[in-house]
């Protein structure tokens, strides 16, 4: 059917900015490559755990930005600012609740995703580097939990940090210096809180964002691995392919309708 002049005009209006972008950045081709890349046909729910972890991290990032608009990182005001968020700010209780519970969800999903990768053997060649990037993400994720726990600056937060700091400072080789750097003074106080806040909302999330970028780049570059029981899994080439289903006679030796079969 010939296209009407109006339709051509609308198509031109839509395609012009896309062509403009594509010519200068290659982003349209890149998006097409990302969306239509090969993916194992026998993937299942377990393959969604990485994306679930990513979603949990993004929820933490968004709710964290909102909390940072009201939180005050000094020992005299930290607890009361959190009380203010919970009791006075519109939907503050929800945003704080999402961030607090979301932290546990993020860590649990992180471990589930890692368990899936381990049990499927998806860390093996050529994905070892992505496993290493994942381990750094895991460490940074737990570091987020540790630094965030101090921020309400109540009794639980304070004493949990004392315990965590003692564990750190007693670590081998670098433990002592790491403890000193983290604490920022002879005792846990205002400098520690400011330090933890900076690490919690700037340094660690920035590093996590960058590493997730690298992680996903490697996932796209190497492709997602098939489950170990899959016929497509690496190393399964020796498995005999199933014989094709017998074809209908009419398909193999077609005859004109109504004529007797030879
Ligand atoms: C913030 C944390 C993380 C995010 C957002 C994340 C995200 C993802 C996503 C979206 C995928 C592709 C889909 C899938 O296999 O689920 C993936 C694959 C992978 N991840 Fe993670 N991941 C994280 C942490 C980890 C950790 C802690 C490890 C291991 C120590 C890890 C190791 C891997 C490996 C080896 C693959 C490739 C799996 C395959 O090709 O089948 N990741 N990740």
PDB file of C-alpha atoms and ligand atoms in Angstrom:
ATOM      1  CA  UNK A   1       0.000   0.000   0.000  1.00  0.00           C
ATOM      2  CA  UNK A   2       1.556   3.354  -0.982  1.00  0.00           C
ATOM      3  CA  UNK A   3       2.321   5.634   1.955  1.00  0.00           C
ATOM      4  CA  UNK A   4       0.344   8.832   2.157  1.00  0.00           C
ATOM      5  CA  UNK A   5       2.248  12.137   2.140  1.00  0.00           C
ATOM      6  CA  UNK A   6       1.048  12.744   5.710  1.00  0.00           C
ATOM      7  CA  UNK A   7       2.436   9.402   6.925  1.00  0.00           C
ATOM      8  CA  UNK A   8       5.786  10.062   5.235  1.00  0.00           C
ATOM      9  CA  UNK A   9       5.900  13.451   6.936  1.00  0.00           C
ATOM     10  CA  UNK A  10       5.224  11.907  10.392  1.00  0.00           C
ATOM     11  CA  UNK A  11       7.846   9.178   9.788  1.00  0.00           C
ATOM     12  CA  UNK A  12      10.351  11.839   8.815  1.00  0.00           C
ATOM     13  CA  UNK A  13       9.609  13.791  12.004  1.00  0.00           C
ATOM     14  CA  UNK A  14      10.212  10.706  14.159  1.00  0.00           C
ATOM     15  CA  UNK A  15      13.247   9.411  12.277  1.00  0.00           C
ATOM     16  CA  UNK A  16      15.101  12.700  11.836  1.00  0.00           C
ATOM     17  CA  UNK A  17      16.168  13.088  15.537  1.00  0.00           C
ATOM     18  CA  UNK A  18      17.003   9.356  15.720  1.00  0.00           C
ATOM     19  CA  UNK A  19      19.152   9.564  12.570  1.00  0.00           C
ATOM     20  CA  UNK A  20      20.796  12.716  13.940  1.00  0.00           C
ATOM     21  CA  UNK A  21      21.681  10.904  17.185  1.00  0.00           C
ATOM     22  CA  UNK A  22      22.778   7.703  15.446  1.00  0.00           C
ATOM     23  CA  UNK A  23      25.119   9.530  13.066  1.00  0.00           C
ATOM     24  CA  UNK A  24      26.853  11.319  15.961  1.00  0.00           C
ATOM     25  CA  UNK A  25      26.864   8.625  18.672  1.00  0.00           C
ATOM     26  CA  UNK A  26      25.915   5.218  17.262  1.00  0.00           C
ATOM     27  CA  UNK A  27      23.446   4.963  20.154  1.00  0.00           C
ATOM     28  CA  UNK A  28      20.564   3.585  18.064  1.00  0.00           C
ATOM     29  CA  UNK A  29      22.718   0.747  16.681  1.00  0.00           C
ATOM     30  CA  UNK A  30      24.071   0.149  20.197  1.00  0.00           C
ATOM     31  CA  UNK A  31      20.558  -0.059  21.675  1.00  0.00           C
ATOM     32  CA  UNK A  32      19.479  -2.417  18.890  1.00  0.00           C
ATOM     33  CA  UNK A  33      22.540  -4.615  19.589  1.00  0.00           C
ATOM     34  CA  UNK A  34      21.697  -4.592  23.329  1.00  0.00           C
ATOM     35  CA  UNK A  35      18.017  -5.484  22.827  1.00  0.00           C
ATOM     36  CA  UNK A  36      18.407  -8.089  20.072  1.00  0.00           C
ATOM     37  CA  UNK A  37      21.573  -9.854  21.253  1.00  0.00           C
ATOM     38  CA  UNK A  38      21.570 -13.631  21.643  1.00  0.00           C
ATOM     39  CA  UNK A  39      20.270 -14.955  24.938  1.00  0.00           C
ATOM     40  CA  UNK A  40      20.037 -18.611  26.042  1.00  0.00           C
ATOM     41  CA  UNK A  41      16.621 -20.015  25.113  1.00  0.00           C
ATOM     42  CA  UNK A  42      16.501 -22.146  28.274  1.00  0.00           C
ATOM     43  CA  UNK A  43      17.171 -19.326  30.718  1.00  0.00           C
ATOM     44  CA  UNK A  44      14.815 -19.178  33.696  1.00  0.00           C
ATOM     45  CA  UNK A  45      13.895 -17.131  36.745  1.00  0.00           C
ATOM     46  CA  UNK A  46      17.389 -17.613  38.198  1.00  0.00           C
ATOM     47  CA  UNK A  47      18.746 -15.500  35.340  1.00  0.00           C
ATOM     48  CA  UNK A  48      16.683 -12.520  36.526  1.00  0.00           C
ATOM     49  CA  UNK A  49      18.537 -12.215  39.852  1.00  0.00           C
ATOM     50  CA  UNK A  50      21.233  -9.919  38.436  1.00  0.00           C
ATOM     51  CA  UNK A  51      18.621  -7.486  37.130  1.00  0.00           C
ATOM     52  CA  UNK A  52      16.737  -7.769  40.444  1.00  0.00           C
ATOM     53  CA  UNK A  53      19.950  -6.795  42.278  1.00  0.00           C
ATOM     54  CA  UNK A  54      20.372  -3.865  39.903  1.00  0.00           C
ATOM     55  CA  UNK A  55      16.778  -2.738  40.563  1.00  0.00           C
ATOM     56  CA  UNK A  56      17.337  -2.958  44.345  1.00  0.00           C
ATOM     57  CA  UNK A  57      20.500  -0.850  43.987  1.00  0.00           C
ATOM     58  CA  UNK A  58      18.670   1.790  41.928  1.00  0.00           C
ATOM     59  CA  UNK A  59      15.914   1.976  44.577  1.00  0.00           C
ATOM     60  CA  UNK A  60      18.658   2.562  47.191  1.00  0.00           C
ATOM     61  CA  UNK A  61      20.202   5.294  45.028  1.00  0.00           C
ATOM     62  CA  UNK A  62      16.905   7.157  44.490  1.00  0.00           C
ATOM     63  CA  UNK A  63      15.671   6.898  48.115  1.00  0.00           C
ATOM     64  CA  UNK A  64      19.184   7.756  49.364  1.00  0.00           C
ATOM     65  CA  UNK A  65      19.242  10.994  47.330  1.00  0.00           C
ATOM     66  CA  UNK A  66      15.891  12.013  48.881  1.00  0.00           C
ATOM     67  CA  UNK A  67      17.086  11.167  52.418  1.00  0.00           C
ATOM     68  CA  UNK A  68      20.285  13.178  51.859  1.00  0.00           C
ATOM     69  CA  UNK A  69      18.119  16.279  51.293  1.00  0.00           C
ATOM     70  CA  UNK A  70      16.998  16.154  54.954  1.00  0.00           C
ATOM     71  CA  UNK A  71      19.710  14.251  56.839  1.00  0.00           C
ATOM     72  CA  UNK A  72      22.260  16.197  58.945  1.00  0.00           C
ATOM     73  CA  UNK A  73      25.584  14.386  59.410  1.00  0.00           C
ATOM     74  CA  UNK A  74      26.662  15.681  62.831  1.00  0.00           C
ATOM     75  CA  UNK A  75      26.244  13.921  66.194  1.00  0.00           C
ATOM     76  CA  UNK A  76      23.964  16.621  67.655  1.00  0.00           C
ATOM     77  CA  UNK A  77      21.481  16.636  64.771  1.00  0.00           C
ATOM     78  CA  UNK A  78      21.741  13.246  63.028  1.00  0.00           C
ATOM     79  CA  UNK A  79      19.184  11.398  65.162  1.00  0.00           C
ATOM     80  CA  UNK A  80      16.716  14.296  65.292  1.00  0.00           C
ATOM     81  CA  UNK A  81      16.978  14.811  61.519  1.00  0.00           C
ATOM     82  CA  UNK A  82      16.033  11.151  61.045  1.00  0.00           C
ATOM     83  CA  UNK A  83      13.117  11.583  63.449  1.00  0.00           C
ATOM     84  CA  UNK A  84      12.055  14.607  61.421  1.00  0.00           C
ATOM     85  CA  UNK A  85      12.202  12.597  58.165  1.00  0.00           C
ATOM     86  CA  UNK A  86      10.131   9.784  59.718  1.00  0.00           C
ATOM     87  CA  UNK A  87       7.495  11.888  61.488  1.00  0.00           C
ATOM     88  CA  UNK A  88       7.167  15.219  59.649  1.00  0.00           C
ATOM     89  CA  UNK A  89       8.341  15.002  56.036  1.00  0.00           C
ATOM     90  CA  UNK A  90       5.619  13.969  53.543  1.00  0.00           C
ATOM     91  CA  UNK A  91       6.110  10.274  52.790  1.00  0.00           C
ATOM     92  CA  UNK A  92       9.417  10.499  54.698  1.00  0.00           C
ATOM     93  CA  UNK A  93       8.499   7.340  56.647  1.00  0.00           C
ATOM     94  CA  UNK A  94       8.032   5.516  53.331  1.00  0.00           C
ATOM     95  CA  UNK A  95      11.284   6.702  51.766  1.00  0.00           C
ATOM     96  CA  UNK A  96      13.248   5.921  54.933  1.00  0.00           C
ATOM     97  CA  UNK A  97      11.547   2.532  55.284  1.00  0.00           C
ATOM     98  CA  UNK A  98      12.294   1.670  51.657  1.00  0.00           C
ATOM     99  CA  UNK A  99      15.956   2.635  52.134  1.00  0.00           C
ATOM    100  CA  UNK A 100      16.349   0.713  55.401  1.00  0.00           C
ATOM    101  CA  UNK A 101      14.575  -2.476  54.308  1.00  0.00           C
ATOM    102  CA  UNK A 102      15.869  -2.104  50.759  1.00  0.00           C
ATOM    103  CA  UNK A 103      19.436  -2.361  52.093  1.00  0.00           C
ATOM    104  CA  UNK A 104      18.710  -5.902  53.314  1.00  0.00           C
ATOM    105  CA  UNK A 105      16.872  -6.765  50.091  1.00  0.00           C
ATOM    106  CA  UNK A 106      19.887  -5.574  48.076  1.00  0.00           C
ATOM    107  CA  UNK A 107      22.360  -7.693  50.076  1.00  0.00           C
ATOM    108  CA  UNK A 108      20.095 -10.786  49.985  1.00  0.00           C
ATOM    109  CA  UNK A 109      19.612 -10.475  46.199  1.00  0.00           C
ATOM    110  CA  UNK A 110      23.362  -9.937  45.785  1.00  0.00           C
ATOM    111  CA  UNK A 111      24.016 -13.261  47.517  1.00  0.00           C
ATOM    112  CA  UNK A 112      21.247 -15.059  45.579  1.00  0.00           C
ATOM    113  CA  UNK A 113      22.682 -13.743  42.288  1.00  0.00           C
ATOM    114  CA  UNK A 114      26.177 -14.832  43.287  1.00  0.00           C
ATOM    115  CA  UNK A 115      24.847 -18.277  44.303  1.00  0.00           C
ATOM    116  CA  UNK A 116      23.153 -18.656  40.898  1.00  0.00           C
ATOM    117  CA  UNK A 117      26.386 -17.723  39.109  1.00  0.00           C
ATOM    118  CA  UNK A 118      28.342 -20.182  41.281  1.00  0.00           C
ATOM    119  CA  UNK A 119      25.873 -23.100  40.996  1.00  0.00           C
ATOM    120  CA  UNK A 120      25.561 -22.688  37.204  1.00  0.00           C
ATOM    121  CA  UNK A 121      29.355 -22.530  36.875  1.00  0.00           C
ATOM    122  CA  UNK A 122      28.912 -19.156  35.125  1.00  0.00           C
ATOM    123  CA  UNK A 123      32.150 -17.863  36.708  1.00  0.00           C
ATOM    124  CA  UNK A 124      34.271 -20.151  34.476  1.00  0.00           C
ATOM    125  CA  UNK A 125      36.155 -19.157  31.315  1.00  0.00           C
ATOM    126  CA  UNK A 126      35.643 -16.581  29.809  1.00  0.00           C
ATOM    127  CA  UNK A 127      33.708 -14.930  32.673  1.00  0.00           C
ATOM    128  CA  UNK A 128      36.369 -14.996  35.453  1.00  0.00           C
ATOM    129  CA  UNK A 129      36.955 -11.238  35.196  1.00  0.00           C
ATOM    130  CA  UNK A 130      33.246 -10.584  35.667  1.00  0.00           C
ATOM    131  CA  UNK A 131      33.305 -12.763  38.793  1.00  0.00           C
ATOM    132  CA  UNK A 132      36.208 -10.659  40.139  1.00  0.00           C
ATOM    133  CA  UNK A 133      34.278  -7.446  39.392  1.00  0.00           C
ATOM    134  CA  UNK A 134      31.318  -9.073  41.188  1.00  0.00           C
ATOM    135  CA  UNK A 135      33.422  -9.819  44.287  1.00  0.00           C
ATOM    136  CA  UNK A 136      34.459  -6.133  44.474  1.00  0.00           C
ATOM    137  CA  UNK A 137      30.764  -5.186  44.105  1.00  0.00           C
ATOM    138  CA  UNK A 138      29.925  -7.549  46.968  1.00  0.00           C
ATOM    139  CA  UNK A 139      32.572  -5.980  49.219  1.00  0.00           C
ATOM    140  CA  UNK A 140      31.377  -2.467  48.332  1.00  0.00           C
ATOM    141  CA  UNK A 141      27.744  -3.499  48.913  1.00  0.00           C
ATOM    142  CA  UNK A 142      28.553  -4.730  52.423  1.00  0.00           C
ATOM    143  CA  UNK A 143      30.657  -1.606  53.038  1.00  0.00           C
ATOM    144  CA  UNK A 144      27.531   0.438  52.190  1.00  0.00           C
ATOM    145  CA  UNK A 145      25.663  -1.512  54.866  1.00  0.00           C
ATOM    146  CA  UNK A 146      28.412  -0.890  57.443  1.00  0.00           C
ATOM    147  CA  UNK A 147      28.760   2.852  56.781  1.00  0.00           C
ATOM    148  CA  UNK A 148      24.977   3.389  56.559  1.00  0.00           C
ATOM    149  CA  UNK A 149      24.330   1.703  59.902  1.00  0.00           C
ATOM    150  CA  UNK A 150      26.089   4.499  61.848  1.00  0.00           C
ATOM    151  CA  UNK A 151      24.120   7.329  60.256  1.00  0.00           C
ATOM    152  CA  UNK A 152      21.034   7.361  62.589  1.00  0.00           C
ATOM    153  CA  UNK A 153      23.586   7.826  65.413  1.00  0.00           C
ATOM    154  CA  UNK A 154      21.486   6.117  68.072  1.00  0.00           C
ATOM    155  CA  UNK A 155      22.793   3.622  70.646  1.00  0.00           C
ATOM    156  CA  UNK A 156      22.473   0.630  68.289  1.00  0.00           C
ATOM    157  CA  UNK A 157      24.262   2.472  65.502  1.00  0.00           C
ATOM    158  CA  UNK A 158      27.070   3.669  67.778  1.00  0.00           C
ATOM    159  CA  UNK A 159      27.823   0.340  69.461  1.00  0.00           C
ATOM    160  CA  UNK A 160      27.461  -1.698  66.270  1.00  0.00           C
ATOM    161  CA  UNK A 161      30.078   0.602  64.733  1.00  0.00           C
ATOM    162  CA  UNK A 162      32.347   0.157  67.785  1.00  0.00           C
ATOM    163  CA  UNK A 163      32.172  -3.613  67.204  1.00  0.00           C
ATOM    164  CA  UNK A 164      32.745  -3.264  63.424  1.00  0.00           C
ATOM    165  CA  UNK A 165      35.650  -0.904  63.992  1.00  0.00           C
ATOM    166  CA  UNK A 166      37.295  -3.299  66.474  1.00  0.00           C
ATOM    167  CA  UNK A 167      36.951  -6.152  63.992  1.00  0.00           C
ATOM    168  CA  UNK A 168      38.504  -3.974  61.258  1.00  0.00           C
ATOM    169  CA  UNK A 169      41.353  -2.737  63.454  1.00  0.00           C
ATOM    170  CA  UNK A 170      42.249  -6.305  64.461  1.00  0.00           C
ATOM    171  CA  UNK A 171      42.472  -7.466  60.848  1.00  0.00           C
ATOM    172  CA  UNK A 172      45.886  -8.674  59.617  1.00  0.00           C
ATOM    173  CA  UNK A 173      48.479  -6.342  57.992  1.00  0.00           C
ATOM    174  CA  UNK A 174      46.306  -3.365  56.959  1.00  0.00           C
ATOM    175  CA  UNK A 175      43.681  -3.700  59.752  1.00  0.00           C
ATOM    176  CA  UNK A 176      45.232  -1.101  62.075  1.00  0.00           C
ATOM    177  CA  UNK A 177      45.731   1.615  59.475  1.00  0.00           C
ATOM    178  CA  UNK A 178      42.308   0.912  57.921  1.00  0.00           C
ATOM    179  CA  UNK A 179      40.676   1.304  61.355  1.00  0.00           C
ATOM    180  CA  UNK A 180      42.450   4.620  61.913  1.00  0.00           C
ATOM    181  CA  UNK A 181      41.491   5.953  58.500  1.00  0.00           C
ATOM    182  CA  UNK A 182      37.849   4.942  58.982  1.00  0.00           C
ATOM    183  CA  UNK A 183      37.534   6.300  62.516  1.00  0.00           C
ATOM    184  CA  UNK A 184      39.267   9.583  61.746  1.00  0.00           C
ATOM    185  CA  UNK A 185      40.249  10.208  65.408  1.00  0.00           C
ATOM    186  CA  UNK A 186      40.914   8.578  68.797  1.00  0.00           C
ATOM    187  CA  UNK A 187      37.213   7.718  69.304  1.00  0.00           C
ATOM    188  CA  UNK A 188      34.049   7.427  67.227  1.00  0.00           C
ATOM    189  CA  UNK A 189      32.670  10.958  66.984  1.00  0.00           C
ATOM    190  CA  UNK A 190      31.744  13.784  64.642  1.00  0.00           C
ATOM    191  CA  UNK A 191      34.689  13.141  62.293  1.00  0.00           C
ATOM    192  CA  UNK A 192      33.772   9.467  62.037  1.00  0.00           C
ATOM    193  CA  UNK A 193      30.152  10.323  61.231  1.00  0.00           C
ATOM    194  CA  UNK A 194      31.130  12.848  58.533  1.00  0.00           C
ATOM    195  CA  UNK A 195      33.586  10.346  57.070  1.00  0.00           C
ATOM    196  CA  UNK A 196      31.051   7.509  57.045  1.00  0.00           C
ATOM    197  CA  UNK A 197      28.451   9.788  55.457  1.00  0.00           C
ATOM    198  CA  UNK A 198      30.818  10.842  52.674  1.00  0.00           C
ATOM    199  CA  UNK A 199      31.863   7.244  52.022  1.00  0.00           C
ATOM    200  CA  UNK A 200      28.241   6.040  52.208  1.00  0.00           C
ATOM    201  CA  UNK A 201      26.653   8.555  49.836  1.00  0.00           C
ATOM    202  CA  UNK A 202      29.507   9.534  47.504  1.00  0.00           C
ATOM    203  CA  UNK A 203      32.503   7.235  47.309  1.00  0.00           C
ATOM    204  CA  UNK A 204      30.962   3.755  47.591  1.00  0.00           C
ATOM    205  CA  UNK A 205      27.857   4.389  45.406  1.00  0.00           C
ATOM    206  CA  UNK A 206      30.059   6.097  42.777  1.00  0.00           C
ATOM    207  CA  UNK A 207      32.381   3.085  42.689  1.00  0.00           C
ATOM    208  CA  UNK A 208      29.389   0.693  42.597  1.00  0.00           C
ATOM    209  CA  UNK A 209      27.818   2.591  39.667  1.00  0.00           C
ATOM    210  CA  UNK A 210      31.092   2.473  37.722  1.00  0.00           C
ATOM    211  CA  UNK A 211      31.637  -1.228  38.459  1.00  0.00           C
ATOM    212  CA  UNK A 212      28.044  -2.130  37.543  1.00  0.00           C
ATOM    213  CA  UNK A 213      28.737  -0.392  34.205  1.00  0.00           C
ATOM    214  CA  UNK A 214      31.822  -2.582  33.711  1.00  0.00           C
ATOM    215  CA  UNK A 215      29.930  -5.680  34.916  1.00  0.00           C
ATOM    216  CA  UNK A 216      27.113  -5.154  32.417  1.00  0.00           C
ATOM    217  CA  UNK A 217      29.541  -4.304  29.619  1.00  0.00           C
ATOM    218  CA  UNK A 218      31.201  -7.688  30.218  1.00  0.00           C
ATOM    219  CA  UNK A 219      27.798  -9.449  30.388  1.00  0.00           C
ATOM    220  CA  UNK A 220      26.888  -7.985  26.984  1.00  0.00           C
ATOM    221  CA  UNK A 221      30.327  -8.582  25.471  1.00  0.00           C
ATOM    222  CA  UNK A 222      30.593 -12.222  26.618  1.00  0.00           C
ATOM    223  CA  UNK A 223      26.881 -13.078  26.445  1.00  0.00           C
ATOM    224  CA  UNK A 224      24.908 -14.705  29.249  1.00  0.00           C
ATOM    225  CA  UNK A 225      25.862 -18.361  29.811  1.00  0.00           C
ATOM    226  CA  UNK A 226      23.369 -21.202  29.360  1.00  0.00           C
ATOM    227  CA  UNK A 227      22.394 -23.359  32.357  1.00  0.00           C
ATOM    228  CA  UNK A 228      24.768 -26.329  32.826  1.00  0.00           C
ATOM    229  CA  UNK A 229      22.072 -28.851  31.806  1.00  0.00           C
ATOM    230  CA  UNK A 230      21.424 -27.006  28.548  1.00  0.00           C
ATOM    231  CA  UNK A 231      22.313 -28.540  25.179  1.00  0.00           C
ATOM    232  CA  UNK A 232      23.732 -25.120  24.307  1.00  0.00           C
ATOM    233  CA  UNK A 233      26.020 -25.005  27.380  1.00  0.00           C
ATOM    234  CA  UNK A 234      29.749 -24.721  26.732  1.00  0.00           C
ATOM    235  CA  UNK A 235      31.321 -28.195  26.643  1.00  0.00           C
ATOM    236  CA  UNK A 236      28.031 -29.864  25.670  1.00  0.00           C
ATOM    237  CA  UNK A 237      28.965 -30.062  21.967  1.00  0.00           C
ATOM    238  CA  UNK A 238      29.576 -33.837  22.227  1.00  0.00           C
ATOM    239  CA  UNK A 239      25.909 -34.465  23.034  1.00  0.00           C
ATOM    240  CA  UNK A 240      24.218 -36.030  19.988  1.00  0.00           C
ATOM    241  CA  UNK A 241      21.582 -33.757  18.497  1.00  0.00           C
ATOM    242  CA  UNK A 242      18.055 -35.172  18.652  1.00  0.00           C
ATOM    243  CA  UNK A 243      16.889 -36.662  15.317  1.00  0.00           C
ATOM    244  CA  UNK A 244      14.468 -34.330  13.585  1.00  0.00           C
ATOM    245  CA  UNK A 245      10.765 -35.124  13.928  1.00  0.00           C
ATOM    246  CA  UNK A 246       9.484 -37.115  10.895  1.00  0.00           C
ATOM    247  CA  UNK A 247       8.058 -34.783   8.297  1.00  0.00           C
ATOM    248  CA  UNK A 248       4.544 -35.214   6.898  1.00  0.00           C
ATOM    249  CA  UNK A 249       4.484 -36.998   3.552  1.00  0.00           C
ATOM    250  CA  UNK A 250       2.810 -34.033   1.909  1.00  0.00           C
ATOM    251  CA  UNK A 251       5.758 -31.814   2.838  1.00  0.00           C
ATOM    252  CA  UNK A 252       8.482 -34.187   1.611  1.00  0.00           C
ATOM    253  CA  UNK A 253       6.921 -35.197  -1.711  1.00  0.00           C
ATOM    254  CA  UNK A 254       4.175 -32.733  -2.523  1.00  0.00           C
ATOM    255  CA  UNK A 255       1.622 -33.712  -5.149  1.00  0.00           C
ATOM    256  CA  UNK A 256      -1.112 -31.748  -6.759  1.00  0.00           C
ATOM    257  CA  UNK A 257      -4.329 -31.958  -4.795  1.00  0.00           C
ATOM    258  CA  UNK A 258      -6.727 -34.668  -6.039  1.00  0.00           C
ATOM    259  CA  UNK A 259      -4.031 -36.727  -7.867  1.00  0.00           C
ATOM    260  CA  UNK A 260      -3.326 -40.220  -6.453  1.00  0.00           C
ATOM    261  CA  UNK A 261      -0.052 -40.566  -4.433  1.00  0.00           C
ATOM    262  CA  UNK A 262       2.785 -42.298  -6.424  1.00  0.00           C
TER     263      UNK A 262
HETATM  264  C1  LIG B   1      25.527  -4.669  42.486  1.00  0.00           C
HETATM  265  C2  LIG B   1      25.714  -5.954  42.286  1.00  0.00           C
HETATM  266  C3  LIG B   1      25.461  -6.718  41.017  1.00  0.00           C
HETATM  267  C4  LIG B   1      24.657  -6.417  39.953  1.00  0.00           C
HETATM  268  C5  LIG B   1      23.753  -5.207  39.769  1.00  0.00           C
HETATM  269  C6  LIG B   1      24.810  -7.493  38.975  1.00  0.00           C
HETATM  270  C7  LIG B   1      24.130  -7.568  37.763  1.00  0.00           C
HETATM  271  C8  LIG B   1      24.241  -8.605  36.863  1.00  0.00           C
HETATM  272  C9  LIG B   1      23.387  -8.831  35.696  1.00  0.00           C
HETATM  273  C10 LIG B   1      22.213  -7.933  35.293  1.00  0.00           C
HETATM  274  C11 LIG B   1      23.833  -9.934  35.059  1.00  0.00           C
HETATM  275  C12 LIG B   1      23.236 -10.592  33.779  1.00  0.00           C
HETATM  276  C13 LIG B   1      22.015 -11.441  34.113  1.00  0.00           C
HETATM  277  C14 LIG B   1      22.245 -12.499  35.156  1.00  0.00           C
HETATM  278  O1  LIG B   1      23.091 -13.387  34.966  1.00  0.00           O
HETATM  279  O2  LIG B   1      21.589 -12.406  36.211  1.00  0.00           O
HETATM  280  C15 LIG B   1      24.996 -10.431  35.791  1.00  0.00           C
HETATM  281  C16 LIG B   1      25.779 -11.514  35.434  1.00  0.00           C
HETATM  282  C17 LIG B   1      26.893 -11.963  36.134  1.00  0.00           C
HETATM  283  N1  LIG B   1      27.274 -11.587  37.407  1.00  0.00           N
HETATM  284 FE1  LIG B   1      26.486 -10.028  38.442  1.00  0.00          FE
HETATM  285  N2  LIG B   1      25.720  -8.407  39.459  1.00  0.00           N
HETATM  286  C18 LIG B   1      26.127  -7.993  40.711  1.00  0.00           C
HETATM  287  C19 LIG B   1      26.987  -8.663  41.573  1.00  0.00           C
HETATM  288  C20 LIG B   1      27.673  -9.833  41.256  1.00  0.00           C
HETATM  289  C21 LIG B   1      28.485 -10.614  42.177  1.00  0.00           C
HETATM  290  C22 LIG B   1      28.602 -10.322  43.678  1.00  0.00           C
HETATM  291  C23 LIG B   1      29.044 -11.640  41.441  1.00  0.00           C
HETATM  292  C24 LIG B   1      29.993 -12.709  41.903  1.00  0.00           C
HETATM  293  C25 LIG B   1      30.864 -12.602  42.840  1.00  0.00           C
HETATM  294  C26 LIG B   1      28.606 -11.486  40.071  1.00  0.00           C
HETATM  295  C27 LIG B   1      29.007 -12.276  39.003  1.00  0.00           C
HETATM  296  C28 LIG B   1      28.389 -12.315  37.770  1.00  0.00           C
HETATM  297  C29 LIG B   1      28.783 -13.158  36.657  1.00  0.00           C
HETATM  298  C30 LIG B   1      30.005 -14.122  36.622  1.00  0.00           C
HETATM  299  C31 LIG B   1      27.847 -12.955  35.634  1.00  0.00           C
HETATM  300  C32 LIG B   1      27.799 -13.641  34.259  1.00  0.00           C
HETATM  301  C33 LIG B   1      26.785 -14.759  34.400  1.00  0.00           C
HETATM  302  C34 LIG B   1      26.469 -15.455  33.098  1.00  0.00           C
HETATM  303  O3  LIG B   1      26.970 -15.073  32.052  1.00  0.00           O
HETATM  304  O4  LIG B   1      25.653 -16.391  33.159  1.00  0.00           O
HETATM  305  N3  LIG B   1      27.747 -10.412  40.001  1.00  0.00           N
HETATM  306  N4  LIG B   1      25.206  -9.600  36.897  1.00  0.00           N
END
